[in-house]
Amino acid sequence: MKIKLFAVAATAVGFLAMAGSASAVEVVSVSAVAGDTIPTGEHLITDFNSTGGADISGVGSQQGGTITDLAAGFHFTQDANAYTRDGVAGLDPGVSAPPPLDNGVAGAFYETVLNNGSATLTSDLGLEQFSFYMGSPDDYNHVTFTFTGIDGSSQTLNGVDIWGGSPPGDGNQSEGFTVTYTFTPDAVRSIQFTSTGNSFEFDRFAGIVPEPASWALMLTGFGLAGGMLRAKRRKAALA
C-alpha cells in the first residue's frame, strides 16, 4: 500500500463566537492498492450501473445512459465529454480502455471522461473518506476536492499524485487500483474528475459520511459564522 499526504491552507471561521478567523490546513491522505476492494467502513455509492452503454455488437449504444444505482444523498453529473460504458465492449482504441476487472465483462459499467471532459460527485452530507476503482493511470488526469469548510476551499491532484506517486502515469491498461482518500479536518462536499487527454476511466465509488454529531457541529459552525458576518456588516453600516 502506498500512502501520501497533501495539504492546502484554508481560512476557516472558528465555531466559537470569537472575533477574526483562524487558519486551517485541509489534509488529503492518499493510498492505493491493486484490484477493486471497498475499504473497511465504507459503503457503496455507485457501481455505475446504467441504462445505456450496451455492448459493441450494436445492441443499444456503446456509451451514454443514466446511472441507476446512485446511493441516496449523492448526485453525479457529467458533461458532454463524459459517459458510462459497458466493459464488455472492450478497448475503444485511442478513446476508452475499461479498467482491468471490467474489461470484456457484460454489465461491468464504468465511467469515461474524455479530453476536456468533466464528471462530478456531490454529497449532501460530505465525505470523510472516499474510494474509487481506477484503470490505466494517466498523467493527464485530474481530481479536484471541494471541502465543506466555510470558505469552500478546494485542492486538485494531478497525474501520479491522484494515486500516490507510483506507478508512472503511462496509461498501462493492465493496471487497476483502489484509490482511497481520507480528509481532515473538514469533510469533502464534491469531487470532480477531469482530463486533458483520452481518457480518465474509473468505476465503483464508495465512502464514509460524517457521523451525525460531527455534521450537527459543522452546521452549528456555519450558523455561528453567518451570525458573525452579519454582525460585522451591521457594525460597518453604523460606523
GROMACS .gro file of C-alpha atoms in nm:
model
  239
    1MET     CA    1   0.000   0.000   0.000
    2LYS     CA    2   0.122   0.349  -0.085
    3ILE     CA    3   0.022   0.641   0.138
    4LYS     CA    4   0.084   1.006   0.060
    5LEU     CA    5  -0.033   1.325   0.228
    6PHE     CA    6  -0.131   1.650   0.060
    7ALA     CA    7  -0.224   1.970   0.240
    8VAL     CA    8  -0.379   2.301   0.141
    9ALA     CA    9  -0.410   2.610   0.360
   10ALA     CA   10  -0.763   2.739   0.402
   11THR     CA   11  -0.920   3.019   0.601
   12ALA     CA   12  -1.183   2.883   0.837
   13VAL     CA   13  -1.404   3.082   1.074
   14GLY     CA   14  -1.397   2.933   1.422
   15PHE     CA   15  -1.704   2.753   1.554
   16LEU     CA   16  -1.696   2.962   1.872
   17ALA     CA   17  -1.821   3.319   1.868
   18MET     CA   18  -1.487   3.495   1.858
   19ALA     CA   19  -1.351   3.785   1.658
   20GLY     CA   20  -1.142   3.721   1.350
   21SER     CA   21  -1.070   3.396   1.171
   22ALA     CA   22  -0.830   3.105   1.208
   23SER     CA   23  -0.607   2.936   0.957
   24ALA     CA   24  -0.683   2.570   0.888
   25VAL     CA   25  -0.500   2.317   0.676
   26GLU     CA   26  -0.707   2.070   0.477
   27VAL     CA   27  -0.521   1.740   0.450
   28VAL     CA   28  -0.584   1.469   0.191
   29SER     CA   29  -0.430   1.129   0.267
   30VAL     CA   30  -0.393   0.909  -0.043
   31SER     CA   31  -0.346   0.532  -0.053
   32ALA     CA   32  -0.368   0.284  -0.340
   33VAL     CA   33  -0.382  -0.095  -0.362
   34ALA     CA   34  -0.413  -0.321  -0.665
   35GLY     CA   35  -0.759  -0.450  -0.753
   36ASP     CA   36  -1.111  -0.338  -0.667
   37THR     CA   37  -1.196  -0.360  -0.297
   38ILE     CA   38  -1.428  -0.147  -0.085
   39PRO     CA   39  -1.222  -0.038   0.218
   40THR     CA   40  -1.343  -0.129   0.566
   41GLY     CA   41  -1.614   0.103   0.693
   42GLU     CA   42  -1.705   0.243   0.352
   43HIS     CA   43  -2.042   0.199   0.182
   44LEU     CA   44  -2.111   0.169  -0.189
   45ILE     CA   45  -2.211   0.494  -0.359
   46THR     CA   46  -2.242   0.365  -0.716
   47ASP     CA   47  -2.122   0.082  -0.937
   48PHE     CA   48  -2.214   0.288  -1.245
   49ASN     CA   49  -2.493   0.051  -1.347
   50SER     CA   50  -2.655   0.232  -1.636
   51THR     CA   51  -2.948   0.229  -1.875
   52GLY     CA   52  -2.702   0.274  -2.162
   53GLY     CA   53  -2.356   0.154  -2.251
   54ALA     CA   54  -2.463  -0.170  -2.418
   55ASP     CA   55  -2.213  -0.397  -2.589
   56ILE     CA   56  -2.014  -0.347  -2.906
   57SER     CA   57  -2.235  -0.588  -3.103
   58GLY     CA   58  -2.468  -0.296  -3.170
   59VAL     CA   59  -2.742  -0.388  -2.923
   60GLY     CA   60  -2.804  -0.045  -2.776
   61SER     CA   61  -2.532   0.217  -2.765
   62GLN     CA   62  -2.173   0.174  -2.656
   63GLN     CA   63  -2.185   0.484  -2.441
   64GLY     CA   64  -2.429   0.706  -2.257
   65GLY     CA   65  -2.730   0.629  -2.044
   66THR     CA   66  -2.838   0.720  -1.693
   67ILE     CA   67  -2.676   0.577  -1.381
   68THR     CA   68  -2.939   0.374  -1.194
   69ASP     CA   69  -2.771   0.272  -0.867
   70LEU     CA   70  -2.663   0.600  -0.705
   71ALA     CA   71  -2.699   0.593  -0.325
   72ALA     CA   72  -2.936   0.836  -0.155
   73GLY     CA   73  -2.780   1.170  -0.066
   74PHE     CA   74  -2.540   1.169  -0.361
   75HIS     CA   75  -2.555   1.335  -0.703
   76PHE     CA   76  -2.347   1.259  -1.010
   77THR     CA   77  -2.326   1.494  -1.306
   78GLN     CA   78  -2.126   1.476  -1.627
   79ASP     CA   79  -2.081   1.697  -1.930
   80ALA     CA   80  -2.099   1.604  -2.298
   81ASN     CA   81  -1.742   1.470  -2.288
   82ALA     CA   82  -1.810   1.208  -2.021
   83TYR     CA   83  -2.024   0.894  -2.029
   84THR     CA   84  -2.083   0.544  -1.893
   85ARG     CA   85  -1.972   0.243  -2.098
   86ASP     CA   86  -2.013  -0.134  -2.072
   87GLY     CA   87  -1.688  -0.321  -2.011
   88VAL     CA   88  -1.798  -0.599  -2.246
   89ALA     CA   89  -1.728  -0.361  -2.536
   90GLY     CA   90  -1.357  -0.387  -2.458
   91LEU     CA   91  -1.099  -0.138  -2.574
   92ASP     CA   92  -1.209   0.160  -2.779
   93PRO     CA   93  -0.864   0.243  -2.925
   94GLY     CA   94  -0.744   0.593  -2.850
   95VAL     CA   95  -1.066   0.671  -2.665
   96SER     CA   96  -1.154   0.444  -2.372
   97ALA     CA   97  -0.999   0.141  -2.201
   98PRO     CA   98  -1.209  -0.044  -1.941
   99PRO     CA   99  -1.043  -0.089  -1.601
  100PRO     CA  100  -0.889  -0.441  -1.597
  101LEU     CA  101  -1.162  -0.609  -1.391
  102ASP     CA  102  -1.431  -0.458  -1.617
  103ASN     CA  103  -1.268  -0.543  -1.948
  104GLY     CA  104  -1.483  -0.783  -2.150
  105VAL     CA  105  -1.736  -0.830  -1.868
  106ALA     CA  106  -2.101  -0.778  -1.964
  107GLY     CA  107  -2.275  -0.535  -1.731
  108ALA     CA  108  -1.947  -0.408  -1.581
  109PHE     CA  109  -2.025  -0.042  -1.644
  110TYR     CA  110  -1.760   0.222  -1.589
  111GLU     CA  111  -1.715   0.595  -1.643
  112THR     CA  112  -1.508   0.754  -1.919
  113VAL     CA  113  -1.405   1.121  -1.900
  114LEU     CA  114  -1.267   1.233  -2.236
  115ASN     CA  115  -1.023   1.512  -2.316
  116ASN     CA  116  -1.169   1.837  -2.173
  117GLY     CA  117  -1.446   1.637  -2.007
  118SER     CA  118  -1.576   1.660  -1.653
  119ALA     CA  119  -1.774   1.442  -1.411
  120THR     CA  120  -1.861   1.540  -1.054
  121LEU     CA  121  -1.984   1.353  -0.745
  122THR     CA  122  -2.158   1.566  -0.482
  123SER     CA  123  -2.255   1.453  -0.132
  124ASP     CA  124  -2.536   1.618   0.067
  125LEU     CA  125  -2.360   1.536   0.395
  126GLY     CA  126  -2.000   1.545   0.281
  127LEU     CA  127  -1.743   1.264   0.280
  128GLU     CA  128  -1.477   1.190   0.541
  129GLN     CA  129  -1.333   0.913   0.324
  130PHE     CA  130  -1.378   0.819  -0.040
  131SER     CA  131  -1.250   0.545  -0.269
  132PHE     CA  132  -1.284   0.453  -0.634
  133TYR     CA  133  -1.157   0.187  -0.874
  134MET     CA  134  -0.927   0.344  -1.133
  135GLY     CA  135  -0.788   0.190  -1.450
  136SER     CA  136  -0.495   0.273  -1.681
  137PRO     CA  137  -0.331   0.553  -1.475
  138ASP     CA  138  -0.254   0.860  -1.689
  139ASP     CA  139  -0.051   1.176  -1.626
  140TYR     CA  140  -0.316   1.396  -1.784
  141ASN     CA  141  -0.596   1.317  -1.539
  142HIS     CA  142  -0.703   1.542  -1.252
  143VAL     CA  143  -0.916   1.514  -0.934
  144THR     CA  144  -1.043   1.825  -0.751
  145PHE     CA  145  -1.186   1.816  -0.397
  146THR     CA  146  -1.407   2.094  -0.262
  147PHE     CA  147  -1.426   2.098   0.117
  148THR     CA  148  -1.725   2.168   0.341
  149GLY     CA  149  -1.548   2.446   0.532
  150ILE     CA  150  -1.688   2.798   0.543
  151ASP     CA  151  -1.478   2.921   0.252
  152GLY     CA  152  -1.532   2.611   0.038
  153SER     CA  153  -1.162   2.574  -0.036
  154SER     CA  154  -1.051   2.321  -0.297
  155GLN     CA  155  -0.749   2.108  -0.375
  156THR     CA  156  -0.651   1.943  -0.704
  157LEU     CA  157  -0.437   1.632  -0.752
  158ASN     CA  158  -0.275   1.592  -1.092
  159GLY     CA  159  -0.140   1.283  -1.265
  160VAL     CA  160   0.056   1.047  -1.041
  161ASP     CA  161  -0.048   1.237  -0.727
  162ILE     CA  162  -0.401   1.100  -0.780
  163TRP     CA  163  -0.285   0.751  -0.680
  164GLY     CA  164   0.007   0.843  -0.455
  165GLY     CA  165   0.302   0.871  -0.694
  166SER     CA  166   0.363   0.519  -0.821
  167PRO     CA  167   0.339   0.357  -1.077
  168PRO     CA  168   0.408   0.612  -1.354
  169GLY     CA  169   0.113   0.764  -1.539
  170ASP     CA  170   0.183   0.588  -1.866
  171GLY     CA  171  -0.168   0.456  -1.933
  172ASN     CA  172  -0.084   0.090  -1.867
  173GLN     CA  173  -0.418  -0.080  -1.935
  174SER     CA  174  -0.329  -0.387  -1.728
  175GLU     CA  175  -0.315  -0.181  -1.408
  176GLY     CA  176  -0.614  -0.109  -1.188
  177PHE     CA  177  -0.616   0.031  -0.835
  178THR     CA  178  -0.848   0.103  -0.547
  179VAL     CA  179  -0.756   0.461  -0.460
  180THR     CA  180  -0.865   0.583  -0.117
  181TYR     CA  181  -0.871   0.940   0.015
  182THR     CA  182  -0.914   1.041   0.378
  183PHE     CA  183  -0.996   1.406   0.451
  184THR     CA  184  -0.914   1.611   0.764
  185PRO     CA  185  -1.016   1.826   0.939
  186ASP     CA  186  -1.311   1.903   0.708
  187ALA     CA  187  -1.515   1.663   0.500
  188VAL     CA  188  -1.537   1.699   0.123
  189ARG     CA  189  -1.855   1.824  -0.042
  190SER     CA  190  -1.775   1.739  -0.405
  191ILE     CA  191  -1.517   1.552  -0.612
  192GLN     CA  192  -1.461   1.648  -0.974
  193PHE     CA  193  -1.286   1.425  -1.228
  194THR     CA  194  -1.137   1.595  -1.535
  195SER     CA  195  -0.893   1.505  -1.808
  196THR     CA  196  -0.674   1.676  -2.065
  197GLY     CA  197  -0.642   1.363  -2.276
  198ASN     CA  198  -0.832   1.045  -2.366
  199SER     CA  199  -0.927   0.936  -2.111
  200PHE     CA  200  -0.991   0.909  -1.737
  201GLU     CA  201  -1.159   0.570  -1.676
  202PHE     CA  202  -1.292   0.459  -1.340
  203ASP     CA  203  -1.559   0.254  -1.164
  204ARG     CA  204  -1.714   0.192  -0.823
  205PHE     CA  205  -1.742   0.481  -0.579
  206ALA     CA  206  -1.762   0.417  -0.204
  207GLY     CA  207  -1.717   0.633   0.103
  208ILE     CA  208  -1.784   0.731   0.463
  209VAL     CA  209  -2.006   1.027   0.553
  210PRO     CA  210  -1.953   1.225   0.876
  211GLU     CA  211  -2.114   1.098   1.196
  212PRO     CA  212  -2.441   1.280   1.281
  213ALA     CA  213  -2.277   1.460   1.575
  214SER     CA  214  -1.996   1.587   1.353
  215TRP     CA  215  -2.244   1.705   1.091
  216ALA     CA  216  -2.451   1.886   1.355
  217LEU     CA  217  -2.138   2.059   1.484
  218MET     CA  218  -2.045   2.165   1.133
  219LEU     CA  219  -2.394   2.309   1.073
  220THR     CA  220  -2.367   2.494   1.405
  221GLY     CA  221  -2.037   2.635   1.288
  222PHE     CA  222  -2.195   2.755   0.965
  223GLY     CA  223  -2.470   2.929   1.164
  224LEU     CA  224  -2.226   3.098   1.402
  225ALA     CA  225  -2.006   3.206   1.114
  226GLY     CA  226  -2.305   3.355   0.935
  227GLY     CA  227  -2.404   3.540   1.251
  228MET     CA  228  -2.052   3.680   1.289
  229LEU     CA  229  -2.052   3.803   0.931
  230ARG     CA  230  -2.393   3.967   0.971
  231ALA     CA  231  -2.278   4.135   1.294
  232LYS     CA  232  -1.970   4.271   1.118
  233ARG     CA  233  -2.185   4.411   0.838
  234ARG     CA  234  -2.414   4.585   1.090
  235LYS     CA  235  -2.115   4.739   1.269
  236ALA     CA  236  -1.972   4.857   0.938
  237ALA     CA  237  -2.306   5.012   0.842
  238LEU     CA  238  -2.322   5.202   1.173
  239ALA     CA  239  -1.963   5.325   1.156
   0.00000   0.00000   0.00000
